Tab-separated table of C-alpha atoms in Angstrom:
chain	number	residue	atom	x	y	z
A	1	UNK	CA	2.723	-66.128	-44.252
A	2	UNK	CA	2.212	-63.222	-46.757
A	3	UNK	CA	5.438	-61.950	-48.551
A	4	UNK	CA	6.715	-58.714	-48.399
A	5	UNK	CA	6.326	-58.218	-52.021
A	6	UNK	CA	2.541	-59.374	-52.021
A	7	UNK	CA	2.353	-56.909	-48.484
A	8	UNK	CA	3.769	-53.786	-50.249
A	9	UNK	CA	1.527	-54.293	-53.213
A	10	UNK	CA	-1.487	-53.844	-50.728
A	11	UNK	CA	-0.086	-50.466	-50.150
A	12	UNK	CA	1.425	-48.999	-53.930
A	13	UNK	CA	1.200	-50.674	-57.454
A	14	UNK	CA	4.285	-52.657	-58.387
A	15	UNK	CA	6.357	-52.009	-61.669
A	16	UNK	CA	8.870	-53.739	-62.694
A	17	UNK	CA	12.074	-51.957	-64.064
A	18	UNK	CA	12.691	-54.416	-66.401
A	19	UNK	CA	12.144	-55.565	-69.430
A	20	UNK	CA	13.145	-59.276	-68.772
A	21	UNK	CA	10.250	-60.776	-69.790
A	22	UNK	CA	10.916	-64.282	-67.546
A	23	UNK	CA	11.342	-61.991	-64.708
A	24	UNK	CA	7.822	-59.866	-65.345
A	25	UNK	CA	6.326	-63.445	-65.562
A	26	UNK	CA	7.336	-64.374	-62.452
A	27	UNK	CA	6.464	-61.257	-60.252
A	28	UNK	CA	3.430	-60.372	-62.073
A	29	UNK	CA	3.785	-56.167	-61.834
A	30	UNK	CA	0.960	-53.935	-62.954
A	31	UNK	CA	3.329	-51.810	-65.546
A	32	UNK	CA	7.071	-52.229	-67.044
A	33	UNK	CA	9.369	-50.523	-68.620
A	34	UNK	CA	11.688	-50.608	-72.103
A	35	UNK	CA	14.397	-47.924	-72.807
A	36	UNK	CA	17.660	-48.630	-74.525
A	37	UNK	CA	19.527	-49.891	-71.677
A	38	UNK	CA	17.235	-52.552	-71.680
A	39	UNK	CA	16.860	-53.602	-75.698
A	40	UNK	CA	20.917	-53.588	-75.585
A	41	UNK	CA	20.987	-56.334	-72.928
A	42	UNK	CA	18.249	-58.012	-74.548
A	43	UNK	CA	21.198	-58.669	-77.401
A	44	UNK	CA	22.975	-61.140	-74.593
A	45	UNK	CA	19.780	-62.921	-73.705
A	46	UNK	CA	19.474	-66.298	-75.875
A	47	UNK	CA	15.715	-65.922	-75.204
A	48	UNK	CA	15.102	-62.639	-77.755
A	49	UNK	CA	17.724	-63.613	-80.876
A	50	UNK	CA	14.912	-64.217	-82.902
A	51	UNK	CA	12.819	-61.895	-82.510
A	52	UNK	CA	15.833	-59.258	-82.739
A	53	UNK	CA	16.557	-60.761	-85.409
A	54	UNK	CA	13.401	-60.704	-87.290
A	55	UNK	CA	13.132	-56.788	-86.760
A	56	UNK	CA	16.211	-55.878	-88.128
A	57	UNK	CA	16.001	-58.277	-90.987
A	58	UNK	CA	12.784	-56.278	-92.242
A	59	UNK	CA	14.226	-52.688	-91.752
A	60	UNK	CA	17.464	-53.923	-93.314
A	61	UNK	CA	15.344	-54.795	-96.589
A	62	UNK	CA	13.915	-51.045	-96.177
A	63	UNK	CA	15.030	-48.074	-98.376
A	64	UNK	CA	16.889	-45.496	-96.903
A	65	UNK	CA	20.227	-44.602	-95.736
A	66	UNK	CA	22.374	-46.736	-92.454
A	67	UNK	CA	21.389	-43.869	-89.874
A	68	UNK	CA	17.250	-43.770	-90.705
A	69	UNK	CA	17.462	-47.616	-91.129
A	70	UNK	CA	19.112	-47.644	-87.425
A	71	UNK	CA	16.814	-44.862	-85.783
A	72	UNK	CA	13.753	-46.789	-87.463
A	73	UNK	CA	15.034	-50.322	-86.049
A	74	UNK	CA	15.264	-48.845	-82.294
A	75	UNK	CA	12.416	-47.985	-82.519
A	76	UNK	CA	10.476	-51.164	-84.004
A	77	UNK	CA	12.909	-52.832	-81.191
A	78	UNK	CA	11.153	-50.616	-78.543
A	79	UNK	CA	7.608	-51.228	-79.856
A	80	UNK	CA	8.296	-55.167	-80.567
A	81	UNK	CA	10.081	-55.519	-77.050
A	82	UNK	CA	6.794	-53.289	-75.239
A	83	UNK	CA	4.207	-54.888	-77.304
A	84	UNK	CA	5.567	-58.506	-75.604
A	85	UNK	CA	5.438	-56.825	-72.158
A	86	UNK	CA	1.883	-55.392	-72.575
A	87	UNK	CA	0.869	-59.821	-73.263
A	88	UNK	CA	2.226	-60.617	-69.495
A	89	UNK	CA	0.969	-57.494	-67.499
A	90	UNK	CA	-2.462	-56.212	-66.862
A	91	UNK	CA	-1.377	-52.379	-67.153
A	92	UNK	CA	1.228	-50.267	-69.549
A	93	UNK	CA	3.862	-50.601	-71.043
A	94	UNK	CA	6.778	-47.415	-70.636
A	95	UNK	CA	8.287	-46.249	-74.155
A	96	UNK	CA	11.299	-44.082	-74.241
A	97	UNK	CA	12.001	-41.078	-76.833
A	98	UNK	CA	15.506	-40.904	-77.146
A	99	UNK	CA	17.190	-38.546	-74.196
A	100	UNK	CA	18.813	-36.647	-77.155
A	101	UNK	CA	15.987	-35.022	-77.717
A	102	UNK	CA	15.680	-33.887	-74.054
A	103	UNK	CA	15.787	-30.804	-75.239
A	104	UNK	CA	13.830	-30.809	-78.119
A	105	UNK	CA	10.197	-30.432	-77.812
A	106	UNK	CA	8.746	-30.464	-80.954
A	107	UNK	CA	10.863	-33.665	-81.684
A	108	UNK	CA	9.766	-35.429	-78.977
A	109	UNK	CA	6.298	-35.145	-79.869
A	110	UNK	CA	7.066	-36.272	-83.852
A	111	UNK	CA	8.939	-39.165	-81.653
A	112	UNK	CA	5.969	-40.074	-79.606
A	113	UNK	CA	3.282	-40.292	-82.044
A	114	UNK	CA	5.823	-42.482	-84.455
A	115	UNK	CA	6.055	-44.897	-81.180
A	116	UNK	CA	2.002	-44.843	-80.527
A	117	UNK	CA	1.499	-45.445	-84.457
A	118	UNK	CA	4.027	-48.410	-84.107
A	119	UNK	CA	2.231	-49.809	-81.142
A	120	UNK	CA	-1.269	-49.027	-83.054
A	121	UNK	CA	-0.008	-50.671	-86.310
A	122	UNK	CA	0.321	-54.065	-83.666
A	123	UNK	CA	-3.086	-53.420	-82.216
A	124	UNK	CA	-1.528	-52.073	-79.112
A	125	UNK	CA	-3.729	-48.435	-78.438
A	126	UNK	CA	-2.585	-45.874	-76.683
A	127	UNK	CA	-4.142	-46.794	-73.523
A	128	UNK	CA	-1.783	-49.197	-73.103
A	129	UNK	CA	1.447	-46.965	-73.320
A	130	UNK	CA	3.459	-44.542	-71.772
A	131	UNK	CA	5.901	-42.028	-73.495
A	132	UNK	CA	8.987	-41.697	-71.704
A	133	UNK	CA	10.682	-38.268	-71.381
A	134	UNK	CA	13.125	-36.744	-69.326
A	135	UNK	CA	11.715	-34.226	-67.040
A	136	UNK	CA	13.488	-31.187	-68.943
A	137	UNK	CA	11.673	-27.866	-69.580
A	138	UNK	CA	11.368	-29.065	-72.969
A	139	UNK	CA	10.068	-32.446	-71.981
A	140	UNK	CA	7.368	-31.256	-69.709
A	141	UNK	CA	6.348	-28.951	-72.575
A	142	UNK	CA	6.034	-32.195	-74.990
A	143	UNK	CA	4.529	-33.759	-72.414
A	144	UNK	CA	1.356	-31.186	-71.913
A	145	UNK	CA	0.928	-30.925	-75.994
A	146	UNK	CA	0.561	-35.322	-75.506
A	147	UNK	CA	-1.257	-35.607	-72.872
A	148	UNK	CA	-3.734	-33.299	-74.590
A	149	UNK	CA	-4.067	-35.292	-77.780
A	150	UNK	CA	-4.906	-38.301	-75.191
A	151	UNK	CA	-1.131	-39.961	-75.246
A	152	UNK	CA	-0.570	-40.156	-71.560
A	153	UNK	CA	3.367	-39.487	-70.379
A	154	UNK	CA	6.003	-40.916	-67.615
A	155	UNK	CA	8.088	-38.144	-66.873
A	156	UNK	CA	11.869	-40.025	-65.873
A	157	UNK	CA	14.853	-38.218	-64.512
A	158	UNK	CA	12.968	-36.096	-61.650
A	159	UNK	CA	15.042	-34.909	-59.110
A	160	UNK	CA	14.136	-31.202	-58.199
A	161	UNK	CA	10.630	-29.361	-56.675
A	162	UNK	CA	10.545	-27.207	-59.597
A	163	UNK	CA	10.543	-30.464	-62.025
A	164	UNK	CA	7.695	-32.167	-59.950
A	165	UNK	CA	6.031	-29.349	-59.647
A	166	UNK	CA	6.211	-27.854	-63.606
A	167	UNK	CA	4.751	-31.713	-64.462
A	168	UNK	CA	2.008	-30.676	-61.790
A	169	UNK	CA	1.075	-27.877	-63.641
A	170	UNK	CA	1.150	-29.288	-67.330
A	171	UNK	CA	-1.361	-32.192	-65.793
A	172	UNK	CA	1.316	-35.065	-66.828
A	173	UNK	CA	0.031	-38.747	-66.080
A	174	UNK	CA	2.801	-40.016	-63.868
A	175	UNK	CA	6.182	-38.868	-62.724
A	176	UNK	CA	8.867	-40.856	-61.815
A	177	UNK	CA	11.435	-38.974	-59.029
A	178	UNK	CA	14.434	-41.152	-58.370
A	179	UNK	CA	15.181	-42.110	-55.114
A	180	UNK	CA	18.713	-44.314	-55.320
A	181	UNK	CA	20.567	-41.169	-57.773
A	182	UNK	CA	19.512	-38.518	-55.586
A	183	UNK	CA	20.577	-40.977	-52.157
A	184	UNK	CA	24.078	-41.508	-53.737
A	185	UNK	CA	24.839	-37.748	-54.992
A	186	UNK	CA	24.387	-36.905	-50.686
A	187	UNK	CA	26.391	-39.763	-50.028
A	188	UNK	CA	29.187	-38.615	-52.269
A	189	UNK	CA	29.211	-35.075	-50.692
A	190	UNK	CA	28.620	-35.709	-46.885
A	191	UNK	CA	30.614	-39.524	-47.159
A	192	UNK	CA	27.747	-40.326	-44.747
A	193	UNK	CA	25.318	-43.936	-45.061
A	194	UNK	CA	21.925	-42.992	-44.326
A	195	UNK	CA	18.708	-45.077	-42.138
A	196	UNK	CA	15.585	-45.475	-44.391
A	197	UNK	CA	14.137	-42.632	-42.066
A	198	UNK	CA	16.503	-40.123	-43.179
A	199	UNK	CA	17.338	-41.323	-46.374
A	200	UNK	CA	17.503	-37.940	-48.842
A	201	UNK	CA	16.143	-39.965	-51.667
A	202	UNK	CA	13.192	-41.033	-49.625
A	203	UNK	CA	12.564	-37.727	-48.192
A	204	UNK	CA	12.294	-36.417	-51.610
A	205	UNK	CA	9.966	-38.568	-53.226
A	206	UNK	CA	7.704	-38.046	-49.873
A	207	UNK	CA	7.549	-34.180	-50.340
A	208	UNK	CA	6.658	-35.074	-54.141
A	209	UNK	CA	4.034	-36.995	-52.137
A	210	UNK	CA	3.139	-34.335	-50.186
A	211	UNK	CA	2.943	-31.575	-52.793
A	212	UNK	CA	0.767	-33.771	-54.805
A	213	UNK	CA	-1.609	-34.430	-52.209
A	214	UNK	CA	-1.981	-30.571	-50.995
A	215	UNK	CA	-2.665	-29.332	-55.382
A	216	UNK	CA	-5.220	-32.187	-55.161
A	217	UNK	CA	-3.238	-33.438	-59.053
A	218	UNK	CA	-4.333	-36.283	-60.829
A	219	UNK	CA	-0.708	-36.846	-61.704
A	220	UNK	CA	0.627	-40.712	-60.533
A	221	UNK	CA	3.950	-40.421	-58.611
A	222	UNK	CA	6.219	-43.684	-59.261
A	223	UNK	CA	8.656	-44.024	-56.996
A	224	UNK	CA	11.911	-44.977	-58.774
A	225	UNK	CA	15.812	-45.759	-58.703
A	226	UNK	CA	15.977	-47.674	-55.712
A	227	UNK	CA	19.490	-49.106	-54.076
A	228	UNK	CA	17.765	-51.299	-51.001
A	229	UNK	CA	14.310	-53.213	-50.327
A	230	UNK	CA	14.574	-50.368	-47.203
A	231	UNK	CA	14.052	-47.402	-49.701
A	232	UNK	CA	11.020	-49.269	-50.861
A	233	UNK	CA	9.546	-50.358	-48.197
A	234	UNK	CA	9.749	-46.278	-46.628
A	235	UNK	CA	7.861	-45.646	-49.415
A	236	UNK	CA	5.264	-47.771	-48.889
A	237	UNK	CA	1.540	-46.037	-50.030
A	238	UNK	CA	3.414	-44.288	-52.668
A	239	UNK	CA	1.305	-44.638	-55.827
A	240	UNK	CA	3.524	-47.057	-57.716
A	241	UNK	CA	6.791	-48.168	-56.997
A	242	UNK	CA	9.368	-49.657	-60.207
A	243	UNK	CA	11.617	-52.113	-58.580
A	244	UNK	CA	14.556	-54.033	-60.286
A	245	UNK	CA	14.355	-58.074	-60.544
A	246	UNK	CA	16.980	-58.130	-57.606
A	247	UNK	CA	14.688	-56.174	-55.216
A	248	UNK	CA	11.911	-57.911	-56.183
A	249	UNK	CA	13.010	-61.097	-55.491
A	250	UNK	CA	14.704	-59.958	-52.385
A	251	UNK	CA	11.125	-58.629	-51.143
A	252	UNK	CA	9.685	-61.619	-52.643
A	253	UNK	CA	12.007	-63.829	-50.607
A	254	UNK	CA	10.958	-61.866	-47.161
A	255	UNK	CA	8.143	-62.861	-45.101
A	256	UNK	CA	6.151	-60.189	-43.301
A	257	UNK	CA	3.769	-56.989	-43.248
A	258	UNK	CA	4.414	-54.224	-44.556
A	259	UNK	CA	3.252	-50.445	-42.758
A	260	UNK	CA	2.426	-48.157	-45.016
A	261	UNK	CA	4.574	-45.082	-44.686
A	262	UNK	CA	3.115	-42.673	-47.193
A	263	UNK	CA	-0.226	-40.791	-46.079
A	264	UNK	CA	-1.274	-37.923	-49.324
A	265	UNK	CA	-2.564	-35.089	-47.466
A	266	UNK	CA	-5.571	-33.854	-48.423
A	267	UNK	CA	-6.255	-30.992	-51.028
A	268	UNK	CA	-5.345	-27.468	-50.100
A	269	UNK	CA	-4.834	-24.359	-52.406
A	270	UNK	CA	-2.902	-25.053	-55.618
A	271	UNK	CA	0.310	-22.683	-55.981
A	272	UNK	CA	0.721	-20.233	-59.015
A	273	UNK	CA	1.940	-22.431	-61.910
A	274	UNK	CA	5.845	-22.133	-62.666
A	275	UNK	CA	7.051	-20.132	-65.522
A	276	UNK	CA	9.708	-20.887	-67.791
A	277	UNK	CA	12.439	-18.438	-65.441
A	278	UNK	CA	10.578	-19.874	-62.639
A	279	UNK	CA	11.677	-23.207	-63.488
A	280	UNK	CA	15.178	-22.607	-64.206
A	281	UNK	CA	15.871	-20.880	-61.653
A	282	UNK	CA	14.411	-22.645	-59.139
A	283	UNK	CA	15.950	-26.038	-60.685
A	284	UNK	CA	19.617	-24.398	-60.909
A	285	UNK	CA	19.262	-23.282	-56.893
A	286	UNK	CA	19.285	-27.362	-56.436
A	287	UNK	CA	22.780	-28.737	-56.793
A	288	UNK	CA	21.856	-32.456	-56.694
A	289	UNK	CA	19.151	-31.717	-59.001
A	290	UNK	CA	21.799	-30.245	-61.459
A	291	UNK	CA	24.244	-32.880	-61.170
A	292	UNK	CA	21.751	-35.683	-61.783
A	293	UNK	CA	19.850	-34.724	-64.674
A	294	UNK	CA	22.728	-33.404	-66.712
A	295	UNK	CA	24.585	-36.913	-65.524
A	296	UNK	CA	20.910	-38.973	-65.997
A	297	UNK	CA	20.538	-37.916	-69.641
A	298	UNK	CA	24.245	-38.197	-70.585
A	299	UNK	CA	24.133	-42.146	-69.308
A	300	UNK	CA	20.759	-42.807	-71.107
A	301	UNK	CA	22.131	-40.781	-74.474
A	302	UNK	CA	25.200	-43.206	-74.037
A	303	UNK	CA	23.289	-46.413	-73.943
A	304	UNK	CA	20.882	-45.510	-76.709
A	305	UNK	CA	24.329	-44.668	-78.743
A	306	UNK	CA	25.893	-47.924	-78.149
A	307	UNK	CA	22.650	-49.731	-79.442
A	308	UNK	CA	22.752	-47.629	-82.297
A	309	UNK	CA	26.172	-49.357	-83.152
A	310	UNK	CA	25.292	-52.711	-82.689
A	311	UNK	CA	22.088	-52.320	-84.875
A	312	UNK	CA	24.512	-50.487	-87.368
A	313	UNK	CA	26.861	-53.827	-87.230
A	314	UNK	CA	23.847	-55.843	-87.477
A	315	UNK	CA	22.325	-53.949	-90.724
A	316	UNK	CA	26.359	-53.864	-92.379
């Protein structure tokens, strides 16, 4: 009998959100992911000591003062960690510029092209990469100005029609609209469990879908943040999907077919492309939207802080 896992993958390309590299061995996704959150649990797994090690032993020998040594050692982390993905997986590799420069644009393109030029440096092109930024005004603007010098983007923290649609119109690679953060804000306000069918998280990443389909966009859309194998599975014929080890073994554990539940329509008239007051105010109308990006990049500045300290405790 087929496995779920190998069922759904007939349907939408599999990512792993992970950057365990045992665990992208084993279920053999088309993309992964690094971000911080990642590199500072890879400082608990026996398995990457040495090569942490190694890294921060050459930037430690480097000139300059504690906080460039640290910001240059995340990143070499970053690159080091991604570069090991891209030998286990046949597509890319996800990169993240650091979410306190969410609001930065100019930043976060000095911030990508330092992370392509590390991957280049390890013979890793750019074809092979994705630069991670939160869906902010300011992101989607770095975004356009990269994806027009040929550095293709993943646009993270989606969770409004203005943000999928303002990544629509700056022609961004893929997007990745969260389905398990947007599913636990309506939770929280209504106190109410919800069937895959009427899951909010699911419904939104299917009008994503949907609005994709009808501009006729090039852009991917990556389903992400999910809680249960039932939020992936009702998204089924979405693009790509970027499942956690848990899921993944769950779905890998399942027997079964899988139907595919997402149908793109086909191409219609495109709408007028959002402005910059467009955008905001169409963003701040959205509550959840509101809530969850403010909350996404706070957690992801947080995580990226605390491996800032334990690089600084490594370096002394």
């Amino acid at each position: 009998m087929t496995t779920r896992l190998d069922a759904l993958k007939r349907h939408s390309l599999v990512v792993a959100d992970t950057g365990d590299l045992e665990a992208i061995r084993r279920y053999r996704p088309q993309d992964a992911t690094t971000n911080p959150s990642l590199l500072l649990k890879a400082f608990d797994l026996p398995g990457y000591q040495a090569l942490i090690d190694e890294e921060l032993a050459a930037v430690k020998a480097e000139a300059g003062d504690l906080s460039s040594r640290v910001e240059r050692a995340v990143d070499r982390l970053a690159v080091v960690k991604g570069a090991e993905i891209t030998k286990l997986i046949p597509g890319r590799v996800s990169t993240e510029v650091a979410a306190k420069l969410s609001f930065d644009s100019e930043a976060s393109v000095r911030k990508a092209h330092e992370l392509i030029e590390l991957y280049e440096r390890r013979g890793i092109g750019r074809e092979r990469v994705l630069i991670k930024l939160a869906s902010t005004w300011e992101g989607i603007r770095a975004a356009e100005r990269l994806e027009r010098e040929g550095i293709n983007c993943n646009l993270t923290l989606l969770f409004s029609d203005a943000q999928a649609q303002a990544c629509f119109d700056a022609g961004v690679f893929l997007i990745s609209p969260f389905v398990g953060r947007v599913t636990d804000w309506y939770k929280k306000e209504t106190g109410r469990e919800y069937a895959a069918e009427e899951d909010p998280g699911v419904l939104f990443v299917r009008s994503v879908c949907e609005r994709a389909g009808r501009g006729g966009y090039d852009t991917v859309v990556m389903g992400a943040s999910f809680r249960t194998s039932g939020q992936v599975l009702a998204l089924a014929g979405c693009h790509r999907l970027t499942i956690s080890p848990a899921l993944l073994e769950e779905l890998a554990s399942q027997e079964g077919d899988v139907e595919k539940m997402v149908v793109f329509p086909a191409p219609g008239e495109r709408p007028v492309p959002l402005t910059e007051p467009g955008f905001r105010w169409q963003h701040n109308q959205d509550a959840m939207a509101n809530d969850k990006l403010a909350e996404g990049i706070r957690r992801f500045a947080e995580d990226q802080e605390q491996l800032e300290q334990r690089i600084a405790e490594w370096l002394g």
